[in-house]
XYZ file of C-alpha atoms in Angstrom:
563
model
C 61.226 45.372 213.813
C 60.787 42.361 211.729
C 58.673 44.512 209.477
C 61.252 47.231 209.208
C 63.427 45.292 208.268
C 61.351 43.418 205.033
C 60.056 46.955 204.026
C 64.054 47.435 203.995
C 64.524 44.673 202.130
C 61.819 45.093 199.470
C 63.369 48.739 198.975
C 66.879 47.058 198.326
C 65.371 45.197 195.958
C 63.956 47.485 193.831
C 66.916 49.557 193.738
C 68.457 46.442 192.457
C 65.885 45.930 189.826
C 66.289 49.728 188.989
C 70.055 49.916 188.242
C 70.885 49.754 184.347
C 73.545 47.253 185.146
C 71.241 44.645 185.699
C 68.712 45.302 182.755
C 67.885 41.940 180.744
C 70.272 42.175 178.094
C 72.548 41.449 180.780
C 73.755 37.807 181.511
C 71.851 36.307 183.919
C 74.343 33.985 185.186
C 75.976 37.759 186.899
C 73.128 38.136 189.265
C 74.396 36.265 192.768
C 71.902 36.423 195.746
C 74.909 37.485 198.164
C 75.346 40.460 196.254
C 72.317 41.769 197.438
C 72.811 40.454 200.937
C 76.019 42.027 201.253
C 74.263 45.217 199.924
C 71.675 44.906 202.086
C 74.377 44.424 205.216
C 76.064 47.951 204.090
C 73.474 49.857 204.254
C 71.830 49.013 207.692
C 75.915 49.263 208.650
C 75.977 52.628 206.818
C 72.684 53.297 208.826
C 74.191 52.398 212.216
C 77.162 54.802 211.158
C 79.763 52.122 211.323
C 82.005 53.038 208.317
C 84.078 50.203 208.389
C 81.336 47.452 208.229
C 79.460 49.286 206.109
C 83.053 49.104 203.501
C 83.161 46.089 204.029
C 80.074 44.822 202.749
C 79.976 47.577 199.898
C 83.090 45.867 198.837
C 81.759 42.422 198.746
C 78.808 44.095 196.668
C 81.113 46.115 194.083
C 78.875 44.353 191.438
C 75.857 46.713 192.614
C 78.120 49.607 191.683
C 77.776 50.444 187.944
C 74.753 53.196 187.852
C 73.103 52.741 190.948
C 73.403 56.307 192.817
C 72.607 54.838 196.170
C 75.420 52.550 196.520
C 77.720 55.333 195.173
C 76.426 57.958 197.492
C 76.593 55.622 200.932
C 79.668 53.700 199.678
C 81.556 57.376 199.495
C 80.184 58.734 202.781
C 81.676 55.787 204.479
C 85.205 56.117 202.274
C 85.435 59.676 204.038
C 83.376 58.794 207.255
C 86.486 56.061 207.835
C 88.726 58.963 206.630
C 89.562 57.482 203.716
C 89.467 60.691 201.663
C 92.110 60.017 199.105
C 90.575 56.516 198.313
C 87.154 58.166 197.927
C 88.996 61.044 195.512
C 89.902 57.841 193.373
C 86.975 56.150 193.236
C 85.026 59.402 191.875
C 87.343 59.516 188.964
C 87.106 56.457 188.089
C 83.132 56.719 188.043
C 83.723 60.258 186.362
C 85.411 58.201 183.810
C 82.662 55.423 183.800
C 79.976 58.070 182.372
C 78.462 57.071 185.827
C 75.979 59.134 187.769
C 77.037 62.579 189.354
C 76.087 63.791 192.642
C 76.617 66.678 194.468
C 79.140 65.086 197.286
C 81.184 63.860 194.102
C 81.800 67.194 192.792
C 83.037 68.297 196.772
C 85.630 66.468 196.780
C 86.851 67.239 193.590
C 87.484 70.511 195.008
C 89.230 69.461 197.621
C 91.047 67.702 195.329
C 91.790 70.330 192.792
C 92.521 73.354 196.501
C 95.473 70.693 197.286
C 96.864 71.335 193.270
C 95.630 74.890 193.347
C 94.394 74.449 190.211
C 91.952 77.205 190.108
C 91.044 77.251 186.508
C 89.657 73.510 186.705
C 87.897 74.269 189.917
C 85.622 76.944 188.207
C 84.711 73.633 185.665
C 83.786 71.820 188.823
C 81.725 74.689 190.362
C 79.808 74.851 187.089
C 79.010 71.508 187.889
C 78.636 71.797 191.236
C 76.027 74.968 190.468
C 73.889 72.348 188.071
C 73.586 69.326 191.027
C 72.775 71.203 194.018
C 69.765 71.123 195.544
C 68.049 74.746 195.885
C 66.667 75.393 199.056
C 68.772 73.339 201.241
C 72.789 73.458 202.765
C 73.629 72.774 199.062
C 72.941 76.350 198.139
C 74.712 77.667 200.900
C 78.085 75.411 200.590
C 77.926 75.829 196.505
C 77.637 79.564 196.676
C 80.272 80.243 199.742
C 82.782 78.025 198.159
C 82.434 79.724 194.522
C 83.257 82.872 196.850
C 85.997 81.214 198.122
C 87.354 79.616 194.918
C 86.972 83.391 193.653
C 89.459 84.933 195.937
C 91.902 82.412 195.447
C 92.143 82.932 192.082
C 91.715 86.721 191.858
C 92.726 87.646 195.332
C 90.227 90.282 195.568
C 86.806 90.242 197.337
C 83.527 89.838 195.353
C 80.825 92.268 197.064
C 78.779 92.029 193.963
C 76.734 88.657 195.819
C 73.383 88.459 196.211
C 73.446 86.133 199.137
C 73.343 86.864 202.285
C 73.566 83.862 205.095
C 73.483 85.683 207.741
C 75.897 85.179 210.540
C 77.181 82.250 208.215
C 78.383 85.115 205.631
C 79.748 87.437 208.428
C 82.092 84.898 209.701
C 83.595 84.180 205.910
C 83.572 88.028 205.350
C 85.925 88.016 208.230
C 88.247 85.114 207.072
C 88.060 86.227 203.438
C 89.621 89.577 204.681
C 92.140 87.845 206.923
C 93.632 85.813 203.913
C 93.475 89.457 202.235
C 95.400 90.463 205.339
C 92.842 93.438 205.440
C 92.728 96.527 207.797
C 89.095 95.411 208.752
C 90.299 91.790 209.698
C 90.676 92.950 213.003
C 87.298 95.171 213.551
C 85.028 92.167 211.735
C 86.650 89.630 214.292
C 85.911 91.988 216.827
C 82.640 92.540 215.739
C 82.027 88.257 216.037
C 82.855 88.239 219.189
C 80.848 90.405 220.939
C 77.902 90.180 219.242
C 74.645 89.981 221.173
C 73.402 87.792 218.815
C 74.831 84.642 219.966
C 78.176 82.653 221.457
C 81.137 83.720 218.867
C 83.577 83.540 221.489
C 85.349 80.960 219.408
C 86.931 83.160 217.088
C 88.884 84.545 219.735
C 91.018 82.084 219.063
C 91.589 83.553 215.419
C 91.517 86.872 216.307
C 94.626 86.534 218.662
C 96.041 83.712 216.113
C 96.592 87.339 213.949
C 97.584 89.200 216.524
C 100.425 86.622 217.406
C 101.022 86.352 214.056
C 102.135 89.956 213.884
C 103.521 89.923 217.483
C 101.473 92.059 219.231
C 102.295 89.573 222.481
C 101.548 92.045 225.075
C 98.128 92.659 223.221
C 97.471 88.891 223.261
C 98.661 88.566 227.482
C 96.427 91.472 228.000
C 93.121 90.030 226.361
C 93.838 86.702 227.433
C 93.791 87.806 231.151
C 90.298 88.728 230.506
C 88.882 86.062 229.801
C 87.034 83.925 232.011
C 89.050 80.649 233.419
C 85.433 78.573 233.603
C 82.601 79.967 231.563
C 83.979 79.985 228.285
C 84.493 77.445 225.141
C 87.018 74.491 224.712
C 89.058 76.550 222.268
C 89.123 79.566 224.134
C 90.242 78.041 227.425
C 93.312 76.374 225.301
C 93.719 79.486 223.771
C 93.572 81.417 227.022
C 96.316 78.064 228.640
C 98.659 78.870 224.856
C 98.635 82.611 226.097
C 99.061 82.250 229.564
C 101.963 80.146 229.191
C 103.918 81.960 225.933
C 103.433 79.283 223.776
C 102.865 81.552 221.104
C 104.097 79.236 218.406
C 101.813 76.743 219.227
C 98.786 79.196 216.824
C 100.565 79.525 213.164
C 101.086 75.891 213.670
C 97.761 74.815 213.300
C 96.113 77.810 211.848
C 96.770 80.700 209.143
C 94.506 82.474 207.433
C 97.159 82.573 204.611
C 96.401 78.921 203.801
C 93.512 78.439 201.947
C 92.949 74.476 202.966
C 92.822 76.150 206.472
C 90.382 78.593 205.515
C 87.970 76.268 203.901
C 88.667 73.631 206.592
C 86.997 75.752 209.269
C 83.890 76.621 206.723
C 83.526 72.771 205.831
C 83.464 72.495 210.371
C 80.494 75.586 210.249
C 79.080 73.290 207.495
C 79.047 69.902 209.627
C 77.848 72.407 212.684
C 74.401 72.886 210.589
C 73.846 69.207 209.368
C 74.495 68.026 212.950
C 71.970 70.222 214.686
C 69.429 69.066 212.081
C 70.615 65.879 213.699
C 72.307 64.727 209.552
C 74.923 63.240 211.352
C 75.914 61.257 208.290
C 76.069 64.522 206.433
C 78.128 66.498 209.560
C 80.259 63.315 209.561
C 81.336 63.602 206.055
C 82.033 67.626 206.349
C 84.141 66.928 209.226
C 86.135 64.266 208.220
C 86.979 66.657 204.819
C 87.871 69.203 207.529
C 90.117 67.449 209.411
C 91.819 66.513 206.276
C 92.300 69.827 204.660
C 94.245 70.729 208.251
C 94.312 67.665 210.513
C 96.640 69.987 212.577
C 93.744 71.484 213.528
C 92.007 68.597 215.646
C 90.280 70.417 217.923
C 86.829 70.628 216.130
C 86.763 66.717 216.071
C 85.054 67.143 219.193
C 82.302 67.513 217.266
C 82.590 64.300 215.634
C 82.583 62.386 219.066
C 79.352 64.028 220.469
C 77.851 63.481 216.844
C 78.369 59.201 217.204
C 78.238 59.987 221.811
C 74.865 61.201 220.802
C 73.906 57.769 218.551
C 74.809 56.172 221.116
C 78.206 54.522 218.801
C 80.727 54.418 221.729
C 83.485 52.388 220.118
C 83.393 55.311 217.229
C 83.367 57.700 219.986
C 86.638 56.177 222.051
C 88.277 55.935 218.745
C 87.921 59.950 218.337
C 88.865 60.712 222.276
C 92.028 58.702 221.647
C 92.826 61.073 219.172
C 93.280 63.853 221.849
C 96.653 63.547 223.276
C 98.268 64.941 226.885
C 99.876 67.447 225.013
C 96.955 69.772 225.060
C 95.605 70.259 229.015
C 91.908 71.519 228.015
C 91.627 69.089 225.455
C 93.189 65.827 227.407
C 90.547 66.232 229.952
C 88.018 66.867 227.769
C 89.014 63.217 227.100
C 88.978 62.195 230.071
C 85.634 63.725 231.070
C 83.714 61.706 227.877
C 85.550 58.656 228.580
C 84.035 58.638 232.164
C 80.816 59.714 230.774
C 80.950 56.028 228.441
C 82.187 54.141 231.188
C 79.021 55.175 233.490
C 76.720 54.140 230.346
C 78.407 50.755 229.605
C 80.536 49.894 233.094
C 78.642 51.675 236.486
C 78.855 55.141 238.263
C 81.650 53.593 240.824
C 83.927 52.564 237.624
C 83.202 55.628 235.801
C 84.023 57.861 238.901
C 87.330 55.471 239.589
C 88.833 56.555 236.369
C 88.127 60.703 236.590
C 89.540 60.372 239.927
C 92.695 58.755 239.091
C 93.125 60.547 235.622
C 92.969 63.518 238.166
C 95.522 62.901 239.947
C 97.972 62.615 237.755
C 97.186 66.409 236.575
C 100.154 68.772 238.338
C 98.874 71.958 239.063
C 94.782 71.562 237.585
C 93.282 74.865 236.525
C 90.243 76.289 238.065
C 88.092 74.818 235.301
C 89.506 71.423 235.948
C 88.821 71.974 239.419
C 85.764 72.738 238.867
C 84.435 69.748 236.676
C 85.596 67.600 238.965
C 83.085 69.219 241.652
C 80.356 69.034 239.299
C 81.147 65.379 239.001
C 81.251 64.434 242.735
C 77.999 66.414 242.973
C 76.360 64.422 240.257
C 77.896 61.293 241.625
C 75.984 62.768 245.159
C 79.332 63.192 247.253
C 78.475 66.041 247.957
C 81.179 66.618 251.160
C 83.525 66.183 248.096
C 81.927 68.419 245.488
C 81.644 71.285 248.583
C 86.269 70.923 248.697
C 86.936 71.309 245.092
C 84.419 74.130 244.766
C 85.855 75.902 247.476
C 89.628 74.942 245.679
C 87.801 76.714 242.613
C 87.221 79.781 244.340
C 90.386 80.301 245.467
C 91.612 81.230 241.838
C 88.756 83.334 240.970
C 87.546 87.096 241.055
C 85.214 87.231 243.827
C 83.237 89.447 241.856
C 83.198 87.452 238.711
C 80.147 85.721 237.254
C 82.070 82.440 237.937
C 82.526 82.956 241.484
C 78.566 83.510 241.820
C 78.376 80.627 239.842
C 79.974 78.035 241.900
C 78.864 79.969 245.230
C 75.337 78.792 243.640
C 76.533 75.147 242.841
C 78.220 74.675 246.643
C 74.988 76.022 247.885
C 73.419 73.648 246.661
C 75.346 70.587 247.889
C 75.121 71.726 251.334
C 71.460 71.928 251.280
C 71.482 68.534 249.986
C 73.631 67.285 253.074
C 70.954 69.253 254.976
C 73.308 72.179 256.038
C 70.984 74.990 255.617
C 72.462 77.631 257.138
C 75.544 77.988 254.805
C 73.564 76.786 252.101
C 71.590 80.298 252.442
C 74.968 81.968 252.892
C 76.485 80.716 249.346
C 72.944 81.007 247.538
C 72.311 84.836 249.142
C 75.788 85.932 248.392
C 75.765 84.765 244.806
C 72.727 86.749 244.920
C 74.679 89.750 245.833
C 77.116 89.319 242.699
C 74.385 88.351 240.317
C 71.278 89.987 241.418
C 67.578 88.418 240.564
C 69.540 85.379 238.832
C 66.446 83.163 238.709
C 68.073 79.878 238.365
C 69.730 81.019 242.105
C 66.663 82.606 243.337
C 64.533 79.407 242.517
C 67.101 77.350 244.092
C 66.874 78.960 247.181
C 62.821 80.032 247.185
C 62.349 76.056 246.740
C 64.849 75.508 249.595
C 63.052 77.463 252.150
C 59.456 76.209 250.916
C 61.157 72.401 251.548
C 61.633 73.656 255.305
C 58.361 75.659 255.395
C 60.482 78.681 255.846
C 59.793 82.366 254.562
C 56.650 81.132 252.745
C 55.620 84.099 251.542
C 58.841 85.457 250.808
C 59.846 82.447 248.897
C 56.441 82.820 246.986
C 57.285 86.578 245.712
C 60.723 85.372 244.804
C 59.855 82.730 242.640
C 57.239 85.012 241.251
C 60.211 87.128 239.996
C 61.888 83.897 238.719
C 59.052 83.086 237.052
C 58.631 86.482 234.902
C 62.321 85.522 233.859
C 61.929 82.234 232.906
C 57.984 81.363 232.006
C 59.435 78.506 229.904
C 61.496 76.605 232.714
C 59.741 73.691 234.130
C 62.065 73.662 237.564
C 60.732 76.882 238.246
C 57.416 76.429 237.000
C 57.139 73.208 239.639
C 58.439 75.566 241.911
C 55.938 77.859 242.348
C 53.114 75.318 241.940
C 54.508 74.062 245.130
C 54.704 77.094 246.805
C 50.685 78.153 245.827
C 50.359 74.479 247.240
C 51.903 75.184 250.318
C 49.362 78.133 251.106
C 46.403 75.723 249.707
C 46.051 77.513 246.276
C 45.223 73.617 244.611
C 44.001 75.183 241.510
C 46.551 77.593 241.017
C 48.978 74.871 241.943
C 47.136 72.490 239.340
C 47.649 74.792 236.432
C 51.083 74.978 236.882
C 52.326 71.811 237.848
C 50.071 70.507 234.842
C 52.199 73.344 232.564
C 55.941 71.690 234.444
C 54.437 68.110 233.736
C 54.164 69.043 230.070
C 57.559 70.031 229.628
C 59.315 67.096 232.136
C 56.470 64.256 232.611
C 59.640 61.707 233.213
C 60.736 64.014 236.290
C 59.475 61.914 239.526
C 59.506 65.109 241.686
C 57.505 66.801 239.372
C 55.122 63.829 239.067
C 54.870 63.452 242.965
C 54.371 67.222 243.258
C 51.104 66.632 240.773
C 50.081 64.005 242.523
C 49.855 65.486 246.167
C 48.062 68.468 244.203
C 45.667 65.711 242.687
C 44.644 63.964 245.757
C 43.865 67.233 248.171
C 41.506 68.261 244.890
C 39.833 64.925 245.774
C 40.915 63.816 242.314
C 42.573 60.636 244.230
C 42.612 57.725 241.582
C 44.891 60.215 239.416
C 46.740 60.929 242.433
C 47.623 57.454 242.834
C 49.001 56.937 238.818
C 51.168 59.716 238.765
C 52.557 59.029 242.963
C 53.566 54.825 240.323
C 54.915 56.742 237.620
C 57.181 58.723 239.733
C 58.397 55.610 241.304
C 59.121 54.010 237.835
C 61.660 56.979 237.431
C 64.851 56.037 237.754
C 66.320 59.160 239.121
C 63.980 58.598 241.979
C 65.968 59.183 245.338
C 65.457 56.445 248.234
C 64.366 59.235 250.937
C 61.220 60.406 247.956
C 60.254 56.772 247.149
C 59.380 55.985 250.713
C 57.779 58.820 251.454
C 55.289 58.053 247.955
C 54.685 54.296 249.237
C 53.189 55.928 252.298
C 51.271 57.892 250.445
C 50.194 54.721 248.489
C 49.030 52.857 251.259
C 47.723 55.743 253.529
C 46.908 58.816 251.419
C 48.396 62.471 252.357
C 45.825 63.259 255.583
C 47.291 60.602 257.752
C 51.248 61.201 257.120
């Protein structure tokens, strides 16, 4: 660490050695040592993504400023990361003035700037600009040539088909909006055309699809679509969407959306933006694209979820709270989507019996929980291992549910499984066979309940062709994959059961089941010293269950034979 942190430090330095506003014809008697250190304090803040430090020591380091691209560039990010947009808008005209250094980011929010004016004419000076300090072959080319689209249309308010770009699925979503702010006849089949595609999960523009259709109040068409749409297995949005519908609140989607609005418009592209940095794990860069988001329609709050999992998944909880708290009771999906994550941070920093506490009383409070909600808090007793618990809110679940629905098979799958783990086996094989029944050859189910009856050396060889048939499905999943090593153990295959529990190892070698699996296979292949390491490493694993870790000390001290 300590060596991180001088190669850091060196680095700072020579940035500081590099900046014109410290050549030598410069008075010496400028340069102060806490300059640096402040600078030096920002930008492991800026690294630890805790905008408000990192301001604060940029501030005390404003002497840094003149010319040096690197202080400008991380002291912006954390102006909007902090959502401090109009500060940031500001500060880039007074470098603009200053003759200092331009960068792409700069030139952004100038255009946000000059969409709230409208002033189209001066945006097509800034996109000129823009074109000049992107970066080809990266999100820069993408953003710069979607927004001169965009910028085009506003001004003209016609369509440009003459580009020769093509995003992909990126420029099939902004054909779509483009032609809603158009108010086009193909707004409808091009939404339409999202949704169902095979191609991936677009089921979030339902919510702007029936946003139009509210808008020109075809009700009964929005009732009837919303009735179809799946109360558990579906997106955030759309469940609010479907809870809006279900309930008339009708009002509630040209309040926070219309494709009329241009801010709106190029709020959602600036989300799809932060979408792309944030999977390339840029979370600095999604930060910054959703913070300008939220501020060209902070009506539109919903896609800060984002922003939490972005700092959730750096492990920055206080940033995270601060984001939750921003989802208020007035929106059911979204409130316990709170509620959920602040559980989840309260198991990381408190304990499981704290965390568990809070969903539960958070719960109560809820009059008349939907099915989903019902169901999450099943998933949670089953992950806290109440399982009794988990098998009465599933069941509640049900009741609201199409018996025939994917759902229903779902949590008929999920129940199954909690009563095998409370050792009741026979309607364990009832729920996991009749989910069977509505989902046929599911192999997540089928491995569930293949692995169940090899645990209780039951239908060996029927559990062996089933997971055979999983396996075909799902070559790539290392539950099944451990399954069916176990089962060509079970018959006394070891070297067919080597190759594949060596394949599931691969793919989960922190998984203690898996690692006690390999090491049964080891020892009756004689291979017993490697037996013996991976029986320890599945007992350093922390998701080791009590029941497993005494049955591997046995097999420490006596070997497998004399069990």
């Amino acid at each position: 660490m300590r060596i991180i942190l001088i190669k850091i430090f060196f680095f700072v330095i020579i940035c500081f050695y590099q900046s014109t506003a410290y050549s030598k014809t410069n008075d010496k008697s400028e340069f102060n040592h806490k300059f640096l250190s402040n600078y030096f304090s920002a930008l492991i803040s800026y690294d630890n993504q805790n905008n408000q430090k990192a301001l604060k020591y940029f501030n005390l380091s404003k002497t840094l400023e003149s010319k040096n691209q690197t202080y400008m560039k991380k002291y912006l990010f954390s102006l909007v990361n902090d959502g401090q947009i109009n500060q940031a808008i500001k500060q880039i005209k007074f470098w603009k003035n200053n003759k200092d250094p331009d960068f792409f980011e700069m030139d952004i929010l100038l255009l946000v700037d000059e969409l709230n004016r409208k002033d189209f004419e001066k945006s097509k000076i800034i996109l000129s600009n823009l074109k000049d300090l992107k970066n080809t072959n990266t999100y820069e080319t993408v953003i710069y040539e979607t927004l001169k689209s965009y910028f085009d249309l506003f001004d003209k308010k016609k369509l440009d088909n003459e580009s020769e770009y093509n995003f992909g699925r990126l420029s099939i979503i902004t054909n779509a909006f483009q032609n809603c702010y158009l108010d086009s006849k193909k707004t409808n089949s091009l939404f339409l055309n999202l949704i169902n595609s095979p191609d991936g999960d677009y089921s979030r523009y339902l919510f702007f699809y029936l946003a139009k259709k509210i808008k020109e109040k075809e009700y009964e068409t929005a009732k009837q679509i919303s009735s179809t749409i799946d109360p558990i297995a579906n997106g955030l949005l759309v469940l609010q969407t479907k809870y809006w519908v279900d309930n008339l609140d009708f009002e509630k989607f040209n309040k926070i959306f219309s494709c009329e609005n241009e801010k709106h418009l190029l709020s959602e592209f600036f989300f799809l933006i932060a979408n792309l940095y944030s999977s390339d794990e840029e979370y600095n860069y999604s930060n910054f694209y959703l913070n300008i988001s939220n501020y060209l329609n902070s009506n539109f709050y919903y896609n800060l979820t984002l922003l939490f999992e972005n700092y959730f998944i750096i492990e920055n909880y206080d940033a995270s709270r601060k984001i939750l708290n921003k989802f208020g009771n007035r929106d059911d999906m979204y409130n316990w989507y709170k509620i959920k994550n602040i559980s989840k941070i309260l198991y990381i920093q408190e304990n499981e019996t704290r965390s568990l506490r809070f969903v539960e009383s958070k719960f109560n409070k809820i009059k008349n929980p939907s099915s989903k909600i019902i169901f999450d808090m099943a998933n949670i007793y089953k992950r806290s291992k109440k399982y009794e618990k988990a098998i009465e809110f599933y069941t509640k679940a049900m009741e609201q549910l199409d018996e025939m629905s994917a759902s229903y098979a779902d949590i008929l799958y999920r129940r199954g499984g909690s009563y095998e783990r409370i050792k009741k086996y026979k309607q364990s094989d009832i729920d996991l066979i009749n989910s069977l029944k509505i989902v046929p050859n599911d192999p997540y189910v089928t491995n569930y309940l293949a692995y169940s009856w090899l645990e209780r050396n039951h239908k060996i060889d029927e559990a062996l062709n089933m997971l055979k048939e999983a396996y075909e499905q799902k070559k790539n999943d290392p539950y099944i994959i451990d399954s069916i090593g176990w089962a060509n153990y079970l018959i006394k295959d070891f070297q067919k059961a080597e190759k594949y529990l060596l394949r599931a190892l691969e793919l989960m070698p922190n998984d203690p089941i898996v690692n006690d699996h390999y090491g049964d296979i080891l020892w009756m292949l004689d291979k017993k010293i490697q037996a013996r390491y991976f029986w320890n490493n599945a007992l350093k694993q922390k998701e080791i269950e009590k029941e497993m870790k005494k049955k591997i000390q046995e097999k420490l001290l006596n070997g497998i034979s004399n069990l």
